[in-house]
Coordinates of C-alpha atoms in Angstrom, one line a residue:
M144 CA 0.0 0.0 0.0
P145 CA 1.5 3.3 -1.1
R146 CA 2.1 5.7 1.8
A147 CA 3.9 9.0 2.5
T148 CA 5.0 10.2 5.9
R149 CA 5.1 13.8 7.2
D150 CA 5.9 14.7 10.8
G151 CA 5.6 11.1 11.8
V152 CA 2.1 10.7 10.4
S153 CA 1.5 8.2 7.7
I154 CA -0.7 9.3 4.7
Y155 CA -2.3 6.6 2.6
Y156 CA -3.0 7.1 -1.1
E157 CA -4.2 5.2 -4.1
R158 CA -2.5 5.4 -7.4
E159 CA -3.6 4.4 -10.9
E160 CA -1.3 4.8 -13.8
G161 CA -2.2 6.6 -17.0
E162 CA -0.5 8.1 -20.1
R163 CA -1.5 11.7 -19.3
T164 CA -0.8 14.0 -16.3
P165 CA -2.1 12.6 -13.0
V166 CA -5.3 14.0 -11.6
V167 CA -5.3 14.4 -7.8
F168 CA -8.7 14.1 -6.0
L169 CA -9.1 15.8 -2.6
Q170 CA -12.3 15.2 -0.7
G171 CA -14.3 17.2 1.7
L172 CA -14.6 17.4 5.5
G173 CA -14.7 13.9 6.9
F174 CA -15.4 12.2 3.6
G175 CA -13.5 9.2 2.3
R176 CA -12.3 8.4 -1.2
W177 CA -15.7 7.1 -2.2
M178 CA -17.0 10.6 -3.0
W179 CA -14.8 10.8 -6.2
R180 CA -15.6 7.3 -7.6
W181 CA -17.6 8.7 -10.5
Q182 CA -15.0 11.3 -11.5
R183 CA -12.2 8.8 -11.1
E184 CA -13.9 6.4 -13.5
A185 CA -14.4 9.3 -16.0
V186 CA -10.7 10.2 -16.3
A187 CA -8.9 6.9 -15.6
D188 CA -9.0 5.7 -19.2
E189 CA -6.3 8.3 -20.1
Y190 CA -5.1 10.1 -17.0
G191 CA -3.3 8.9 -14.0
V192 CA -5.1 9.2 -10.7
I193 CA -3.7 10.0 -7.2
A194 CA -6.3 9.7 -4.4
P195 CA -5.0 10.4 -0.9
D196 CA -6.9 9.8 2.3
N197 CA -6.8 13.2 4.1
R198 CA -5.1 13.0 7.5
G199 CA -7.5 11.3 9.9
T200 CA -9.5 9.7 7.2
G201 CA -9.7 6.2 5.8
R202 CA -6.3 4.4 6.1
S203 CA -4.3 7.6 6.9
D204 CA -3.2 8.2 10.5
A205 CA -4.9 10.8 12.5
G206 CA -1.8 12.2 14.2
L207 CA -3.8 13.6 17.2
P208 CA -2.3 13.6 20.7
P209 CA -2.8 10.1 22.1
L210 CA -5.2 10.9 24.9
V211 CA -7.4 13.4 23.0
P212 CA -9.5 11.0 21.0
R213 CA -10.4 9.1 24.2
L214 CA -12.0 12.1 25.9
P215 CA -15.8 12.6 26.0
R216 CA -16.9 14.9 23.2
K217 CA -17.8 17.7 25.5
L218 CA -14.2 17.9 26.7
R219 CA -12.6 16.8 23.4
A220 CA -14.2 19.1 20.9
P221 CA -13.2 22.4 22.6
L222 CA -9.7 21.1 23.1
I223 CA -9.3 20.1 19.5
F224 CA -10.8 23.4 18.2
K225 CA -8.5 25.5 20.4
L226 CA -5.3 23.5 20.5
A227 CA -5.1 20.2 18.6
G228 CA -6.9 20.8 15.3
Y229 CA -5.4 20.4 11.9
S230 CA -4.7 23.3 9.5
I231 CA -5.4 23.6 5.8
G232 CA -1.7 24.5 5.4
G233 CA -0.7 21.2 7.1
L234 CA -3.1 19.2 4.9
A235 CA -1.6 20.9 1.9
A236 CA 1.9 19.9 3.2
D237 CA 0.6 16.3 3.5
L238 CA -0.4 16.4 -0.2
E239 CA 3.1 17.7 -1.1
A240 CA 4.6 14.7 0.8
V241 CA 2.4 12.3 -1.2
L242 CA 3.3 13.8 -4.6
D243 CA 6.9 13.9 -3.7
E244 CA 6.8 10.2 -2.6
A245 CA 5.0 9.3 -5.8
D246 CA 7.5 11.2 -8.0
V247 CA 4.7 13.3 -9.5
Y248 CA 6.0 16.7 -10.6
D249 CA 2.9 18.0 -12.4
A250 CA -0.7 17.3 -11.5
H251 CA -4.2 18.5 -12.1
I252 CA -5.6 19.2 -8.6
V253 CA -9.3 18.6 -8.1
G254 CA -10.8 19.5 -4.7
A255 CA -14.3 19.7 -3.3
S256 CA -15.4 21.6 -0.2
M257 CA -12.5 21.2 2.3
G258 CA -10.5 19.5 -0.5
G259 CA -11.0 22.7 -2.6
M260 CA -9.4 24.7 0.3
I261 CA -6.5 22.3 0.4
A262 CA -6.1 22.8 -3.4
Q263 CA -6.0 26.6 -3.1
R264 CA -3.4 26.5 -0.4
Y265 CA -1.4 23.9 -2.3
A266 CA -1.4 26.0 -5.5
L267 CA -0.2 29.1 -3.5
E268 CA 2.7 27.4 -1.7
Y269 CA 3.9 24.5 -3.9
S270 CA 4.9 24.2 -7.6
R271 CA 3.3 20.9 -8.8
A272 CA -0.2 22.1 -9.7
K273 CA -0.8 22.3 -13.4
T274 CA -4.5 23.2 -13.1
L275 CA -7.1 23.6 -10.3
T276 CA -10.7 22.4 -10.3
L277 CA -12.5 23.9 -7.3
C278 CA -15.9 22.4 -6.5
C279 CA -18.4 23.7 -3.9
T280 CA -15.7 25.5 -1.9
S281 CA -14.7 28.8 -0.5
H282 CA -11.6 31.0 0.0
G283 CA -12.6 31.4 3.7
G284 CA -12.3 34.4 5.9
V285 CA -14.7 37.2 6.7
D286 CA -15.4 37.9 3.1
A287 CA -16.7 34.4 2.4
V288 CA -20.4 33.5 2.7
P289 CA -20.7 31.3 5.8
V290 CA -22.4 27.9 6.1
P291 CA -26.0 28.7 7.0
E292 CA -26.8 28.1 10.7
E293 CA -29.5 25.6 9.9
T294 CA -27.0 23.5 8.0
Q295 CA -24.4 23.8 10.8
E296 CA -27.0 22.4 13.3
H297 CA -27.8 19.6 11.0
I298 CA -24.2 18.6 10.4
F299 CA -23.0 18.8 13.9
D300 CA -26.0 18.1 16.1
V301 CA -27.2 14.5 15.7
P302 CA -30.4 13.5 17.4
K303 CA -30.0 11.7 20.7
G304 CA -30.2 8.0 20.5
A305 CA -29.4 7.9 16.8
S306 CA -27.4 4.9 15.6
E307 CA -24.2 5.5 13.7
R308 CA -26.0 5.0 10.4
E309 CA -28.8 7.2 11.4
G310 CA -26.3 9.9 12.4
L311 CA -24.6 9.8 9.1
R312 CA -27.8 10.0 7.2
H313 CA -28.9 12.9 9.3
R314 CA -25.7 14.8 8.7
M315 CA -25.7 14.1 5.0
R316 CA -29.2 15.5 4.2
P317 CA -28.1 19.2 3.6
A318 CA -25.4 18.0 1.1
F319 CA -28.0 16.4 -1.3
N320 CA -31.2 17.5 -2.9
E321 CA -34.2 15.9 -1.3
R322 CA -35.6 14.9 -4.7
F323 CA -32.4 13.0 -5.5
T324 CA -32.3 11.1 -2.2
N325 CA -35.9 10.2 -2.5
R326 CA -35.4 8.8 -6.0
N327 CA -32.2 6.9 -5.2
P328 CA -32.7 5.1 -1.8
H329 CA -30.4 2.2 -2.8
L330 CA -27.5 4.5 -3.7
M331 CA -27.9 6.5 -0.5
D332 CA -27.8 3.2 1.4
R333 CA -24.6 2.3 -0.4
I334 CA -23.1 5.7 0.4
I335 CA -23.8 5.2 4.1
E336 CA -21.9 1.9 3.9
W337 CA -19.0 3.6 2.1
R338 CA -18.9 6.3 4.7
L339 CA -18.9 3.8 7.6
E340 CA -15.9 2.1 5.9
Q341 CA -13.8 5.1 4.8
D342 CA -14.9 8.4 6.5
A343 CA -13.0 10.1 9.4
D344 CA -14.0 9.2 12.9
E345 CA -15.4 11.9 15.2
P346 CA -12.1 13.3 16.7
A347 CA -10.5 13.5 13.3
R348 CA -13.6 15.1 11.8
E349 CA -13.5 17.7 14.5
A350 CA -9.8 18.3 13.8
Q351 CA -10.6 18.8 10.1
A352 CA -13.5 21.2 11.0
A353 CA -11.0 23.3 13.0
A354 CA -8.8 23.6 9.9
V355 CA -11.8 24.8 7.8
L356 CA -12.8 27.4 10.4
E357 CA -9.3 28.9 10.4
F358 CA -8.8 28.9 6.6
D359 CA -8.5 32.2 4.8
V360 CA -6.7 32.9 1.5
G361 CA -9.0 35.5 0.2
D362 CA -6.3 38.2 -0.1
R363 CA -3.9 35.9 -1.8
L364 CA -5.9 34.4 -4.6
D365 CA -4.4 36.8 -7.2
R366 CA -1.2 34.9 -6.8
I367 CA -2.7 31.7 -8.2
R368 CA -1.3 31.5 -11.8
V369 CA -2.7 28.2 -13.1
P370 CA -5.9 27.7 -15.1
T371 CA -8.7 27.2 -12.7
L372 CA -12.2 25.7 -13.2
V373 CA -14.7 26.7 -10.5
V374 CA -17.8 24.5 -10.4
H375 CA -20.6 25.2 -8.0
G376 CA -24.2 24.1 -7.6
T377 CA -26.8 26.9 -7.4
N378 CA -28.7 25.0 -4.6
D379 CA -25.7 24.3 -2.4
R380 CA -27.0 24.4 1.2
V381 CA -23.6 23.9 2.7
V382 CA -21.3 26.3 0.9
P383 CA -23.5 28.9 -0.7
V384 CA -23.0 29.5 -4.4
A385 CA -21.9 33.1 -3.8
N386 CA -18.5 31.6 -2.7
G387 CA -17.9 30.1 -6.1
K388 CA -18.6 33.5 -7.7
L389 CA -16.0 35.1 -5.3
L390 CA -13.4 32.6 -6.3
D391 CA -14.1 33.3 -10.0
E392 CA -13.7 37.1 -9.3
K393 CA -10.4 36.8 -7.4
I394 CA -8.4 34.1 -9.2
P395 CA -6.9 35.6 -12.4
D396 CA -7.3 32.7 -14.8
A397 CA -10.5 31.2 -13.5
R398 CA -13.7 30.1 -15.2
L399 CA -17.0 29.6 -13.3
E400 CA -19.4 27.0 -14.3
L401 CA -22.7 26.8 -12.4
V402 CA -24.7 23.6 -12.1
D403 CA -28.3 24.7 -12.1
G404 CA -30.1 23.3 -9.1
G405 CA -27.0 21.5 -8.0
S406 CA -26.5 20.5 -4.4
H407 CA -23.3 20.5 -2.4
C408 CA -22.7 16.9 -3.7
F409 CA -23.5 17.9 -7.3
F410 CA -20.6 15.7 -8.5
V411 CA -22.6 12.7 -7.3
E412 CA -26.1 13.8 -8.3
D413 CA -25.0 15.3 -11.7
A414 CA -22.0 13.1 -12.3
D415 CA -22.3 12.8 -16.1
R416 CA -22.6 16.5 -16.6
V417 CA -19.7 17.2 -14.1
N418 CA -17.5 14.6 -15.7
Q419 CA -18.0 16.1 -19.2
R420 CA -17.0 19.5 -17.9
L421 CA -14.0 18.2 -16.0
R422 CA -12.7 16.1 -19.0
S423 CA -13.1 19.1 -21.3
F424 CA -11.1 21.3 -19.0
L425 CA -8.4 18.8 -18.4
D426 CA -8.1 18.0 -22.1
A427 CA -7.7 21.7 -22.9
H428 CA -4.9 22.2 -20.4
D429 CA -2.9 18.9 -20.4

């Protein structure tokens, strides 16, 4: 199993060989590699693929202080958010360690939500990004449009007595359009199983959330010099679509493509449409 190590923390990644420049897929807060399965299939016939597990997710180590994950949530969460959380800069450094270990010197970086934040920071501080594709993400800081309070409550406050599966289903609702979930119950059941297998546990999820809360590159985006595709759903209830428009305004070589009615997980709901746009963008800049 391919792994890279940074600061004593082992980061797992999957690699698929291809004739063209590798595409790196970076997932959102707490999510495992499953979330990119549709896009990976769409590019894997020609492009290489690098798919890391973010720190604390899947097969990657969490790297948290030994006693912290064992604490009750009421004690643990404030401690993580104040002292022991991750940073987007650190997660970008993890990615650099992965690409260095894999001997990848140019890569198309594709990130969604938190993964899009990692992609922005990576492009600002390292030299391997050939293009960026930023999905349902934000540049952070006071100028960004925040996650709506109703969505925050849904994501972080699970009903008492809920099972692990019920908790995951509850948290996931704002990320999908209700019409899609109603029409695709079997797929939603499969996603729950994938999440149980691959997603971050609660302490690592809190550490990733701390990184997202502190992220802010809004005043540095004019330094991104690679072609950038910004894709955002107009019905995103997690990261409002205004954030995609801000990225388009602030990144010099950016192109914004809106997915009409698209949810936060539009790349799942509208996979065919997203895959077509992604392939077109990659082909134009490879």
